[in-house]
Short mmCIF file of C-alpha atoms in Angstrom, two decimals:
data_model
loop_
_atom_site.label_atom_id
_atom_site.label_comp_id
_atom_site.label_asym_id
_atom_site.label_seq_id
_atom_site.Cartn_x
_atom_site.Cartn_y
_atom_site.Cartn_z
CA MET A 1 0.00 0.00 0.00
CA THR A 2 1.24 3.49 -0.72
CA ASP A 3 2.36 5.50 2.24
CA THR A 4 0.32 8.69 2.05
CA THR A 5 2.42 10.44 4.69
CA ARG A 6 5.41 10.49 2.38
CA PHE A 7 6.46 11.83 -0.98
CA GLY A 8 6.52 9.18 -3.72
CA VAL A 9 9.62 7.02 -4.03
CA LEU A 10 10.72 8.81 -7.21
CA ALA A 11 10.29 12.21 -5.56
CA ARG A 12 12.34 11.10 -2.57
CA ILE A 13 15.12 9.63 -4.73
CA LEU A 14 15.26 12.80 -6.85
CA HIS A 15 15.29 14.97 -3.73
CA TRP A 16 18.34 13.31 -2.22
CA LEU A 17 20.22 12.93 -5.52
CA MET A 18 19.76 16.61 -6.15
CA ALA A 19 20.67 17.52 -2.59
CA VAL A 20 24.04 15.82 -3.00
CA ALA A 21 24.56 17.21 -6.52
CA ILE A 22 23.72 20.77 -5.52
CA VAL A 23 25.93 20.80 -2.44
CA ALA A 24 28.78 19.53 -4.64
CA MET A 25 27.89 22.07 -7.31
CA ILE A 26 27.90 25.04 -4.95
CA PHE A 27 31.32 24.13 -3.60
CA VAL A 28 32.80 23.32 -7.02
CA GLY A 29 31.52 26.70 -8.22
CA GLY A 30 33.01 28.47 -5.21
CA SER A 31 36.35 26.73 -5.67
CA MET A 32 36.50 27.73 -9.34
CA VAL A 33 36.50 31.35 -8.19
CA GLY A 34 38.52 30.83 -5.03
CA SER A 35 41.42 28.67 -6.18
CA LEU A 36 43.82 28.48 -9.10
CA GLY A 37 45.04 24.93 -8.98
CA ASN A 38 42.31 22.94 -10.66
CA TYR A 39 40.34 25.45 -12.68
CA GLY A 40 40.03 23.46 -15.91
CA ARG A 41 39.14 20.23 -14.13
CA LEU A 42 36.62 21.96 -11.84
CA LEU A 43 35.03 23.70 -14.83
CA SER A 44 34.63 20.35 -16.54
CA ILE A 45 32.95 18.86 -13.46
CA HIS A 46 30.82 21.99 -13.03
CA LYS A 47 29.47 21.82 -16.59
CA THR A 48 28.75 18.10 -16.36
CA LEU A 49 27.06 18.34 -12.99
CA GLY A 50 25.09 21.37 -14.16
CA LEU A 51 23.65 19.38 -17.02
CA VAL A 52 22.80 16.48 -14.70
CA ILE A 53 21.02 18.85 -12.31
CA LEU A 54 19.07 20.44 -15.18
CA VAL A 55 17.81 17.02 -16.31
CA LEU A 56 16.96 15.97 -12.74
CA ALA A 57 15.19 19.28 -12.12
CA VAL A 58 12.97 18.86 -15.18
CA ILE A 59 12.05 15.28 -14.19
CA ARG A 60 11.41 16.41 -10.63
CA ILE A 61 9.15 19.30 -11.57
CA VAL A 62 7.14 17.14 -13.97
CA ASN A 63 6.85 14.52 -11.25
CA ARG A 64 5.83 17.15 -8.71
CA PHE A 65 2.89 18.16 -10.89
CA ARG A 66 1.87 14.56 -11.51
CA GLN A 67 1.91 13.60 -7.87
CA ARG A 68 0.47 15.66 -5.02
CA PRO A 69 2.76 16.01 -2.01
CA PRO A 70 1.71 14.24 1.19
CA ARG A 71 -0.45 16.12 3.62
CA ARG A 72 1.41 17.78 6.47
CA SER A 73 0.80 16.29 9.90
CA ASP A 74 0.29 19.73 11.42
CA PRO A 75 -1.83 22.30 9.65
CA LEU A 76 0.22 25.37 8.78
CA SER A 77 -0.79 28.91 9.50
CA ARG A 78 -1.23 31.19 6.49
CA PRO A 79 2.17 32.89 6.73
CA GLU A 80 3.86 29.54 7.33
CA ARG A 81 2.21 28.12 4.23
CA LEU A 82 3.34 31.15 2.20
CA VAL A 83 6.94 30.67 3.30
CA ALA A 84 6.84 26.91 2.70
CA ASN A 85 5.31 27.21 -0.78
CA GLY A 86 7.35 30.26 -1.71
CA SER A 87 10.65 28.66 -0.82
CA GLU A 88 9.73 25.49 -2.68
CA ILE A 89 8.94 27.48 -5.84
CA LEU A 90 12.11 29.57 -5.42
CA MET A 91 14.28 26.48 -5.16
CA TYR A 92 12.71 24.78 -8.17
CA ALA A 93 13.15 28.02 -10.15
CA LEU A 94 16.83 28.20 -9.17
CA PHE A 95 17.41 24.53 -10.01
CA LEU A 96 16.25 25.34 -13.55
CA ALA A 97 17.65 28.85 -13.89
CA GLN A 98 21.21 28.25 -12.71
CA PRO A 99 22.10 25.48 -15.19
CA LEU A 100 20.31 27.29 -18.03
CA ILE A 101 22.10 30.59 -17.30
CA GLY A 102 25.38 28.69 -17.04
CA TRP A 103 24.73 27.00 -20.39
CA CYS A 104 23.87 30.37 -21.97
CA LEU A 105 26.93 32.10 -20.57
CA VAL A 106 29.40 29.50 -21.84
CA SER A 107 27.57 29.63 -25.19
CA ALA A 108 27.94 33.43 -25.26
CA SER A 109 31.68 33.18 -24.52
CA GLY A 110 32.18 31.38 -27.85
CA ILE A 111 34.14 28.54 -26.29
CA PRO A 112 32.92 25.14 -27.51
CA ILE A 113 31.18 23.35 -24.64
CA HIS A 114 32.65 19.99 -23.69
CA ILE A 115 31.63 18.04 -20.63
CA LEU A 116 33.51 15.34 -18.77
CA GLY A 117 34.50 12.61 -21.19
CA GLY A 118 34.78 15.03 -24.11
CA LEU A 119 31.14 14.95 -25.17
CA ARG A 120 30.21 18.13 -27.02
CA ILE A 121 27.08 20.09 -26.05
CA PRO A 122 25.55 22.57 -28.52
CA SER A 123 25.58 26.32 -27.92
CA ILE A 124 22.16 27.79 -27.20
CA VAL A 125 22.78 31.52 -27.63
CA PRO A 126 24.95 33.48 -30.10
CA VAL A 127 28.47 34.59 -29.16
CA ASP A 128 28.22 37.96 -27.40
CA ALA A 129 30.72 39.23 -24.82
CA GLY A 130 28.27 41.74 -23.29
CA LEU A 131 25.69 39.01 -22.81
CA TYR A 132 28.39 36.79 -21.31
CA ALA A 133 29.32 39.47 -18.77
CA THR A 134 25.70 40.03 -17.72
CA LEU A 135 24.94 36.32 -17.38
CA ARG A 136 28.19 35.61 -15.56
CA THR A 137 27.34 38.26 -12.97
CA LEU A 138 23.79 36.93 -12.64
CA HIS A 139 25.09 33.36 -12.27
CA GLY A 140 27.30 34.48 -9.38
CA LEU A 141 24.49 36.40 -7.67
CA LEU A 142 22.00 33.55 -7.99
CA ALA A 143 24.59 31.19 -6.51
CA TYR A 144 24.32 33.24 -3.32
CA VAL A 145 20.51 33.16 -3.45
CA LEU A 146 20.61 29.39 -3.96
CA LEU A 147 23.07 28.98 -1.11
CA ALA A 148 20.84 31.07 1.16
CA ALA A 149 17.66 29.19 0.15
CA PHE A 150 19.38 25.82 0.51
CA THR A 151 20.82 26.66 3.93
CA ALA A 152 17.48 28.04 5.13
CA HIS A 153 15.80 24.84 3.91
CA ILE A 154 18.20 22.59 5.84
CA CYS A 155 17.95 24.76 8.96
CA ALA A 156 14.14 24.76 8.78
CA VAL A 157 14.01 20.98 8.49
CA LEU A 158 16.44 20.65 11.39
CA PHE A 159 14.30 23.09 13.37
CA HIS A 160 11.34 20.78 12.87
CA ALA A 161 13.34 17.67 13.69
CA LEU A 162 15.35 18.95 16.66
CA ILE A 163 13.21 21.66 18.25
CA LEU A 164 9.58 21.14 17.27
CA ARG A 165 10.31 17.41 17.16
CA ASP A 166 7.56 16.71 14.66
CA THR A 167 7.53 14.19 11.85
CA LEU A 168 8.02 16.58 8.95
CA ILE A 169 11.36 15.05 7.95
CA ARG A 170 9.67 11.64 7.55
CA ARG A 171 7.95 12.93 4.44
CA MET A 172 11.28 12.86 2.58
CA THR A 173 13.14 9.98 4.25
CA PHE A 174 13.32 6.25 3.65
CA GLY A 175 12.94 3.46 6.19
CA GLY A 176 11.32 3.43 9.63
CA ARG A 177 7.92 2.88 8.01
CA ARG A 178 6.41 1.14 11.04
CA SER A 179 4.96 4.07 12.87
CA PRO A 180 3.73 7.30 11.37
CA GLY A 181 5.16 8.89 14.50
CA ARG A 182 2.17 10.64 15.89
CA MET B 1 5.10 14.57 20.66
CA SER B 2 6.28 12.83 23.77
CA GLU B 3 7.49 15.73 25.90
CA GLY B 4 4.68 18.18 26.33
CA GLN B 5 3.26 20.73 23.92
CA GLY B 6 5.60 22.63 21.61
CA PRO B 7 9.21 23.57 22.21
CA SER B 8 10.45 24.07 25.72
CA LEU B 9 13.70 25.67 26.75
CA ASN B 10 15.45 22.56 27.97
CA ARG B 11 18.87 21.14 27.21
CA ARG B 12 17.70 19.25 24.15
CA THR B 13 16.21 22.37 22.64
CA LEU B 14 19.38 24.34 23.24
CA LEU B 15 21.51 21.61 21.71
CA GLY B 16 19.14 21.51 18.76
CA ALA B 17 19.39 25.24 18.27
CA ALA B 18 23.18 25.05 18.46
CA ALA B 19 23.21 22.25 15.88
CA ILE B 20 21.01 24.28 13.53
CA ALA B 21 23.19 27.36 13.89
CA GLY B 22 26.27 25.20 13.34
CA VAL B 23 24.90 23.73 10.12
CA GLY B 24 23.93 27.19 8.86
CA ILE B 25 27.32 28.69 9.65
CA ALA B 26 29.18 25.69 8.20
CA GLY B 27 27.20 25.96 4.96
CA ILE B 28 27.52 29.69 4.41
CA GLY B 29 31.02 29.88 5.88
CA GLY B 30 32.21 26.89 3.90
CA PHE B 31 31.03 28.44 0.66
CA LEU B 32 32.57 31.82 1.46
CA PHE B 33 35.80 29.97 2.24
CA SER B 34 35.68 28.01 -1.03
CA GLU B 35 35.20 31.31 -2.86
CA ASP B 36 38.07 32.91 -0.93
CA ARG B 37 35.83 35.57 0.60
CA VAL B 38 36.92 34.51 4.10
CA GLY B 39 39.89 32.62 5.49
CA PRO B 40 43.64 32.79 5.07
CA TRP B 41 45.16 34.54 2.03
CA ARG B 42 45.56 32.45 -1.06
CA LEU B 43 46.31 33.12 -4.70
CA THR B 44 43.22 33.27 -6.89
CA ALA B 45 42.42 34.45 -10.41
CA ARG B 46 40.93 37.59 -8.90
CA ARG B 47 44.18 38.42 -7.11
CA MET B 48 46.19 37.56 -10.19
CA VAL B 49 44.17 39.97 -12.33
CA ASP B 50 44.12 42.59 -9.55
CA ARG B 51 47.91 42.53 -9.59
CA LEU B 52 48.06 42.83 -13.38
CA GLU B 53 45.76 45.85 -13.11
CA ALA B 54 47.83 47.35 -10.32
CA THR B 55 51.05 47.09 -12.33
CA ALA B 56 49.62 48.18 -15.71
CA GLY B 57 50.43 51.84 -15.17
CA GLY B 58 46.85 53.08 -15.43
CA ARG B 59 43.28 51.96 -15.83
CA PHE B 60 42.28 50.77 -19.28
CA PRO B 61 38.64 49.66 -19.36
CA GLY B 62 37.73 47.06 -21.93
CA TYR B 63 41.33 45.98 -22.54
CA ARG B 64 42.96 42.68 -21.71
CA ARG B 65 44.64 42.84 -18.33
CA ASN B 66 47.83 41.54 -19.90
CA HIS B 67 48.98 41.80 -23.52
CA ALA B 68 46.69 44.82 -23.82
CA LYS B 69 48.36 46.25 -26.93
CA GLY B 70 47.65 44.19 -29.99
CA VAL B 71 46.38 43.87 -33.52
CA ALA B 72 44.02 41.36 -35.13
CA VAL B 73 45.08 39.03 -37.92
CA SER B 74 43.52 36.19 -39.85
CA GLY B 75 44.60 33.43 -42.17
CA TYR B 76 44.71 29.66 -42.13
CA PHE B 77 46.61 26.65 -40.89
CA GLU B 78 47.75 24.32 -43.64
CA SER B 79 48.09 20.92 -42.00
CA ASN B 80 50.39 18.42 -43.77
CA GLY B 81 49.03 15.35 -41.97
CA ASN B 82 52.30 14.43 -40.21
CA GLY B 83 50.87 15.15 -36.77
CA THR B 84 48.37 12.28 -37.01
CA GLU B 85 51.23 9.95 -36.14
CA VAL B 86 51.15 11.12 -32.52
CA CYS B 87 47.74 12.81 -32.24
CA ARG B 88 44.22 12.02 -33.36
CA ALA B 89 43.08 15.69 -33.16
CA SER B 90 41.28 16.76 -36.34
CA VAL B 91 43.66 19.71 -36.75
CA PHE B 92 46.49 17.37 -37.70
CA ARG B 93 44.63 15.71 -40.56
CA ALA B 94 45.86 17.14 -43.86
CA GLY B 95 43.79 20.13 -44.82
CA ARG B 96 43.30 23.84 -44.45
CA TYR B 97 41.72 25.30 -41.31
CA ARG B 98 40.69 28.93 -40.93
CA LEU B 99 42.30 30.90 -38.12
CA ALA B 100 41.93 34.20 -36.31
CA GLY B 101 44.83 35.56 -34.32
CA ARG B 102 46.32 38.44 -32.46
CA PHE B 103 49.85 39.79 -32.15
CA SER B 104 50.48 41.59 -28.89
CA LEU B 105 52.98 42.97 -26.42
CA GLY B 106 53.13 41.86 -22.78
CA GLY B 107 51.92 44.35 -20.19
CA GLY B 108 48.58 45.83 -19.28
CA ASN B 109 49.02 49.21 -20.98
CA PRO B 110 47.55 49.38 -24.51
CA GLN B 111 49.34 52.67 -25.11
CA MET B 112 52.84 51.43 -24.29
CA PRO B 113 55.57 52.14 -26.82
CA ASP B 114 56.72 49.27 -29.08
CA ASP B 115 59.29 47.97 -26.61
CA PRO B 116 61.41 45.36 -28.43
CA THR B 117 62.31 43.73 -25.11
CA ALA B 118 58.67 43.20 -24.04
CA PRO B 119 57.38 39.67 -24.52
CA ARG B 120 55.68 39.34 -27.89
CA GLY B 121 52.49 37.35 -27.86
CA PHE B 122 50.71 35.48 -30.63
CA GLY B 123 47.21 34.29 -29.79
CA LEU B 124 45.59 31.83 -32.17
CA GLN B 125 42.08 30.52 -32.63
CA LEU B 126 41.80 27.63 -35.09
CA PHE B 127 38.38 26.64 -36.39
CA LEU B 128 38.14 22.90 -36.82
CA PRO B 129 35.56 20.51 -38.25
CA GLY B 130 32.51 19.76 -36.12
CA GLY B 131 32.57 23.12 -34.33
CA GLU B 132 35.78 22.26 -32.49
CA GLN B 133 38.35 24.94 -31.72
CA TRP B 134 41.98 25.03 -30.75
CA ARG B 135 43.13 28.17 -28.98
CA LEU B 136 46.78 28.86 -28.36
CA GLY B 137 48.55 31.55 -26.39
CA LEU B 138 52.18 31.67 -27.58
CA ILE B 139 55.07 33.99 -26.75
CA ASN B 140 58.47 34.59 -28.32
CA ILE B 141 60.65 32.98 -25.65
CA PRO B 142 61.61 29.29 -25.53
CA VAL B 143 60.93 28.88 -21.80
CA PHE B 144 58.72 30.76 -19.37
CA LEU B 145 60.16 32.83 -16.53
CA ASP B 146 58.06 31.27 -13.78
CA ALA B 147 57.59 27.71 -12.67
CA THR B 148 54.43 28.32 -10.64
CA PRO B 149 51.52 30.77 -10.49
CA ASP B 150 52.90 32.14 -7.20
CA ASP B 151 56.22 32.90 -8.88
CA PHE B 152 54.39 34.71 -11.67
CA TYR B 153 52.40 36.70 -9.13
CA THR B 154 55.46 37.89 -7.20
CA ARG B 155 57.50 38.53 -10.35
CA THR B 156 54.75 40.66 -11.87
CA LEU B 157 55.24 43.11 -9.02
CA ALA B 158 59.05 42.79 -8.89
CA PHE B 159 59.38 43.42 -12.65
CA ALA B 160 56.67 46.11 -12.88
CA PRO B 161 57.64 49.51 -14.22
CA ASP B 162 58.15 52.06 -11.47
CA PRO B 163 55.50 54.76 -12.02
CA ALA B 164 58.15 57.42 -11.35
CA THR B 165 60.68 56.30 -13.97
CA GLY B 166 58.59 54.11 -16.30
CA LYS B 167 61.29 51.43 -15.91
CA PRO B 168 61.40 48.46 -13.54
CA ASP B 169 63.55 48.89 -10.47
CA PRO B 170 66.75 46.87 -11.19
CA GLU B 171 67.35 46.28 -7.51
CA ARG B 172 63.95 44.66 -7.02
CA MET B 173 64.35 42.58 -10.16
CA LYS B 174 67.75 41.38 -8.97
CA GLN B 175 66.31 40.45 -5.60
CA HIS B 176 63.49 38.46 -7.17
CA VAL B 177 65.83 36.59 -9.53
CA ALA B 178 68.23 35.86 -6.66
CA THR B 179 65.44 34.18 -4.68
CA HIS B 180 63.96 32.31 -7.68
CA PRO B 181 66.61 30.02 -9.18
CA ALA B 182 64.19 28.63 -11.81
CA THR B 183 63.59 32.18 -13.07
CA ALA B 184 67.33 32.87 -13.10
CA ALA B 185 67.99 29.74 -15.17
CA ALA B 186 65.15 30.57 -17.57
CA LEU B 187 66.48 34.11 -18.04
CA GLN B 188 69.85 32.67 -18.98
CA ILE B 189 68.29 30.45 -21.66
CA ILE B 190 66.25 33.36 -23.02
CA GLU B 191 69.19 35.78 -23.12
CA SER B 192 71.47 33.27 -24.83
CA GLY B 193 69.13 32.98 -27.81
CA PRO B 194 68.82 35.35 -30.78
CA HIS B 195 66.54 38.36 -30.44
CA ALA B 196 64.40 38.69 -33.54
CA PRO B 197 63.84 42.31 -34.62
CA THR B 198 60.23 41.87 -35.80
CA PHE B 199 57.07 39.92 -35.11
CA GLY B 200 57.45 38.20 -38.49
CA SER B 201 60.93 36.89 -37.71
CA SER B 202 60.07 35.76 -34.17
CA SER B 203 59.55 32.17 -33.12
CA PHE B 204 56.55 31.66 -30.85
CA TYR B 205 56.40 28.98 -28.17
CA GLY B 206 53.52 27.24 -26.43
CA LEU B 207 55.75 26.96 -23.33
CA ASN B 208 53.55 24.56 -21.37
CA ALA B 209 53.54 20.84 -22.05
CA PHE B 210 50.39 19.08 -23.24
CA ARG B 211 49.43 15.48 -23.87
CA CYS B 212 48.63 14.14 -27.32
CA THR B 213 46.74 10.90 -27.84
CA ASP B 214 46.81 8.98 -31.12
CA ASP B 215 44.16 6.79 -32.74
CA ASP B 216 45.36 3.75 -30.80
CA GLY B 217 45.08 5.52 -27.47
CA ARG B 218 48.83 6.02 -26.96
CA THR B 219 49.61 9.28 -25.19
CA VAL B 220 52.85 11.28 -25.38
CA PRO B 221 53.87 14.60 -23.81
CA VAL B 222 54.33 17.38 -26.36
CA ARG B 223 55.34 21.00 -26.59
CA TRP B 224 54.82 23.11 -29.69
CA HIS B 225 56.25 26.18 -31.28
CA LEU B 226 56.13 28.18 -34.51
CA GLU B 227 59.29 28.84 -36.53
CA PRO B 228 59.24 31.67 -39.09
CA GLU B 229 59.55 30.50 -42.69
CA GLY B 230 61.49 32.40 -45.30
CA PRO B 231 64.29 34.93 -44.94
CA ALA B 232 64.44 37.39 -42.07
CA PRO B 233 62.98 40.72 -43.23
CA SER B 234 65.16 43.79 -43.57
CA THR B 235 62.75 45.98 -41.61
CA PRO B 236 64.59 48.21 -39.13
CA PRO B 237 64.13 47.36 -35.45
CA GLY B 238 62.65 49.80 -32.97
CA ALA B 239 58.97 49.81 -33.76
CA LEU B 240 57.13 46.51 -33.97
CA PHE B 241 53.52 46.92 -35.07
CA ASP B 242 54.00 49.21 -38.10
CA PRO B 243 56.47 46.80 -39.77
CA LEU B 244 54.18 43.87 -38.93
CA VAL B 245 51.20 45.53 -40.57
CA SER B 246 53.13 46.59 -43.68
CA GLU B 247 54.71 43.13 -44.03
CA ILE B 248 51.33 41.42 -43.96
CA LYS B 249 49.96 43.93 -46.45
CA LYS B 250 52.83 43.03 -48.79
CA GLY B 251 52.25 39.29 -48.53
CA PRO B 252 51.39 36.52 -46.11
CA LEU B 253 53.65 35.70 -43.16
CA ARG B 254 54.31 32.01 -42.54
CA TRP B 255 55.43 29.91 -39.61
CA THR B 256 56.09 26.17 -39.48
CA MET B 257 54.30 24.53 -36.58
CA VAL B 258 56.58 22.06 -34.82
CA LEU B 259 55.58 19.43 -32.29
CA VAL B 260 58.38 18.39 -29.94
CA ILE B 261 57.77 14.94 -28.48
CA GLY B 262 58.81 14.44 -24.88
CA GLU B 263 60.19 11.22 -23.45
CA PRO B 264 59.66 9.68 -20.04
CA GLY B 265 61.41 11.81 -17.46
CA ASP B 266 61.10 15.08 -19.41
CA PRO B 267 59.52 17.69 -17.13
CA THR B 268 55.93 18.47 -18.11
CA HIS B 269 55.02 20.47 -14.99
CA ASP B 270 57.67 23.17 -15.27
CA ALA B 271 57.65 25.68 -18.15
CA THR B 272 61.04 27.11 -17.09
CA LYS B 273 62.80 23.86 -18.06
CA GLN B 274 63.82 22.95 -21.60
CA TRP B 275 63.65 19.45 -22.99
CA PRO B 276 66.87 17.98 -24.41
CA ALA B 277 67.66 19.37 -27.88
CA GLU B 278 67.67 15.90 -29.46
CA ARG B 279 63.95 15.29 -28.80
CA ARG B 280 62.00 14.29 -31.86
CA ARG B 281 60.43 17.17 -33.79
CA ILE B 282 57.56 16.83 -36.21
CA ALA B 283 56.74 19.68 -38.58
CA VAL B 284 52.96 19.39 -38.75
CA GLY B 285 52.01 22.27 -41.02
CA THR B 286 52.18 25.98 -41.71
CA VAL B 287 50.45 28.88 -40.01
CA VAL B 288 49.70 31.47 -42.70
CA VAL B 289 48.70 35.02 -41.73
CA ASP B 290 47.42 36.95 -44.71
CA ALA B 291 45.24 39.76 -43.34
CA VAL B 292 45.62 42.32 -40.57
CA ARG B 293 43.01 44.59 -39.00
CA THR B 294 42.52 46.96 -36.10
CA GLU B 295 41.26 44.97 -33.14
CA SER B 296 37.50 45.28 -32.70
CA GLY B 297 34.42 43.43 -31.58
CA ASP B 298 34.15 41.98 -35.09
CA ASN B 299 37.43 40.13 -34.84
CA VAL B 300 39.45 38.91 -31.87
CA GLN B 301 39.00 41.74 -29.38
CA GLN B 302 36.66 39.58 -27.28
CA VAL B 303 38.37 36.25 -27.89
CA ASN B 304 39.88 34.67 -24.80
CA PHE B 305 43.01 32.82 -25.96
CA ASP B 306 42.54 30.26 -23.22
CA PRO B 307 45.16 27.52 -23.64
CA LEU B 308 42.74 24.92 -22.29
CA VAL B 309 40.39 25.26 -25.28
CA LEU B 310 41.67 22.14 -26.99
CA PRO B 311 40.39 19.80 -29.69
CA ASN B 312 39.64 16.20 -28.86
CA GLY B 313 43.00 14.39 -28.85
CA ILE B 314 44.98 17.09 -27.04
CA ALA B 315 44.80 17.37 -23.24
CA PRO B 316 46.52 19.53 -20.65
CA SER B 317 49.61 18.29 -18.80
CA ASP B 318 50.21 18.54 -15.06
CA ASP B 319 51.73 22.03 -15.48
CA PRO B 320 50.08 24.21 -12.79
CA LEU B 321 50.49 27.28 -15.01
CA LEU B 322 47.93 25.90 -17.46
CA GLN B 323 45.14 25.79 -14.91
CA ALA B 324 46.15 29.21 -13.57
CA ARG B 325 46.30 30.73 -17.05
CA SER B 326 42.84 29.42 -17.86
CA ALA B 327 41.37 30.78 -14.62
CA SER B 328 43.08 34.16 -14.92
CA TYR B 329 42.24 34.63 -18.61
CA ALA B 330 38.60 33.88 -17.77
CA GLU B 331 38.66 36.49 -15.00
CA SER B 332 40.29 39.07 -17.29
CA TYR B 333 37.68 38.27 -19.96
CA ARG B 334 34.85 38.58 -17.43
CA ARG B 335 36.06 42.03 -16.39
CA ARG B 336 36.68 43.51 -19.81
CA ALA B 337 33.52 42.04 -21.32
CA ALA B 338 31.53 44.10 -18.80
CA GLU B 339 33.32 47.35 -19.73
CA ASN B 340 33.18 49.71 -22.67
CA GLY B 341 36.35 50.22 -24.67
CA GLY B 342 39.25 48.01 -25.57
CA ALA B 343 39.17 48.35 -29.34
CA GLY B 344 41.95 49.42 -31.63
CA ALA B 345 45.11 49.62 -29.50
CA VAL B 346 47.00 49.39 -32.80
CA ASN B 347 45.49 51.15 -35.82
CA ALA B 348 46.18 48.67 -38.62
CA GLU B 349 44.45 50.69 -41.32
CA GLY B 350 46.46 53.82 -40.46
CA ALA B 351 49.81 52.06 -40.11
CA ARG B 352 52.42 52.68 -42.76
#
């Protein structure tokens, strides 16, 4: 029988895959700016991972529309619901926007796009240095927004788990399916 | 919930709050550290380009932060097919491949005089089948002055022109060379060679080692350079760009591209070290430059001659300069692409 207190299996798998990928992505991106030693290698990983995240994000959003999320165990107040829904939409938007902006900015730089293993990816916008500069700046700014949203998300979940001690985290975890925890 | 209604200020709650704060600080702090916004000093592309700006002798928006003075050229690479023996890259298959390029002088000032002792740069962008590109950043010395990015960073300051005199301070240069034996040895190699009077008679070297892989998957270390073809021109020394422009207007300039094949034990991580003279050389084709134009947005003004833009079959070596060059060129490109200006440091149409 399906567990109605949890997200679907696919949603949960996608959630944790993306969590790992995005943490890696944020730190690879930071290191590209903040170190000299491995720039080319990090860039290669960054482009590959970006493409993976874009694909996962599309699957996840489609899946999110096909399958309603589980009901929350505690009814949320109106402002709480606004924050919860708003942050979810913001994160989905960033999961799509960051890889797309990254793809556009490397396209605009005129450098052929190769990912790990040498596979060539087509350019999606014409070569234009001004466009590159704008998108590169935007990519950097949105990285901070994503970092803030991601950190707030983790802290909020931990707040529920450690302070409110409710069962919110169960909606996204595997195992322990015996008791719904009420 | 098992322990009463809602949160209560007990030990568990406090520990929970501390854990949450810890995770938040670790996340944000870790990222700021990775980006070098916090934490101990380390060399980054930003600092590298900051230093180039600081030692350029002025602010020049839109220009490259190094090799700011330059002129755009175009032509083709005529590949003779010999390179396929060691490398599967499409560029080495016999044929003609269009190229765009740029001759330049080292330094961040686009208005500098044609100093014959400044490093002469030749940036190349080769357009290959299937949308591939090969970009090369070459200069006219057989070895580089610095073994590591840190050495480059400190030398840039030590060798920078003194704003008061317009010349580097010999005492500071001497001090730097005395504490950097690799730089001292490289300087000796460079000074022992001939000094070509013009761009057209200069050899240009890739400096860093790369790795070439052939059709069977065998990989060898390589270095490459361009040797001028034909007799040395009789143009008088002193100025550099005017003779270059007039030479190209008279007829194409040609260089033979040579691959030097390294053997096990040859250093690939240190651009200050030469390989033994008896290493195998393969002449793989001719670089032909037949047109010259003032640098602008329509030609190579906005091209980043990133040495890590390589065709399939050529890969970087373990030379730390390669990674640092790629990162720093990208940072320089990011800055100038966001600024107005940068076109026409050398007026090719007006040159005699």
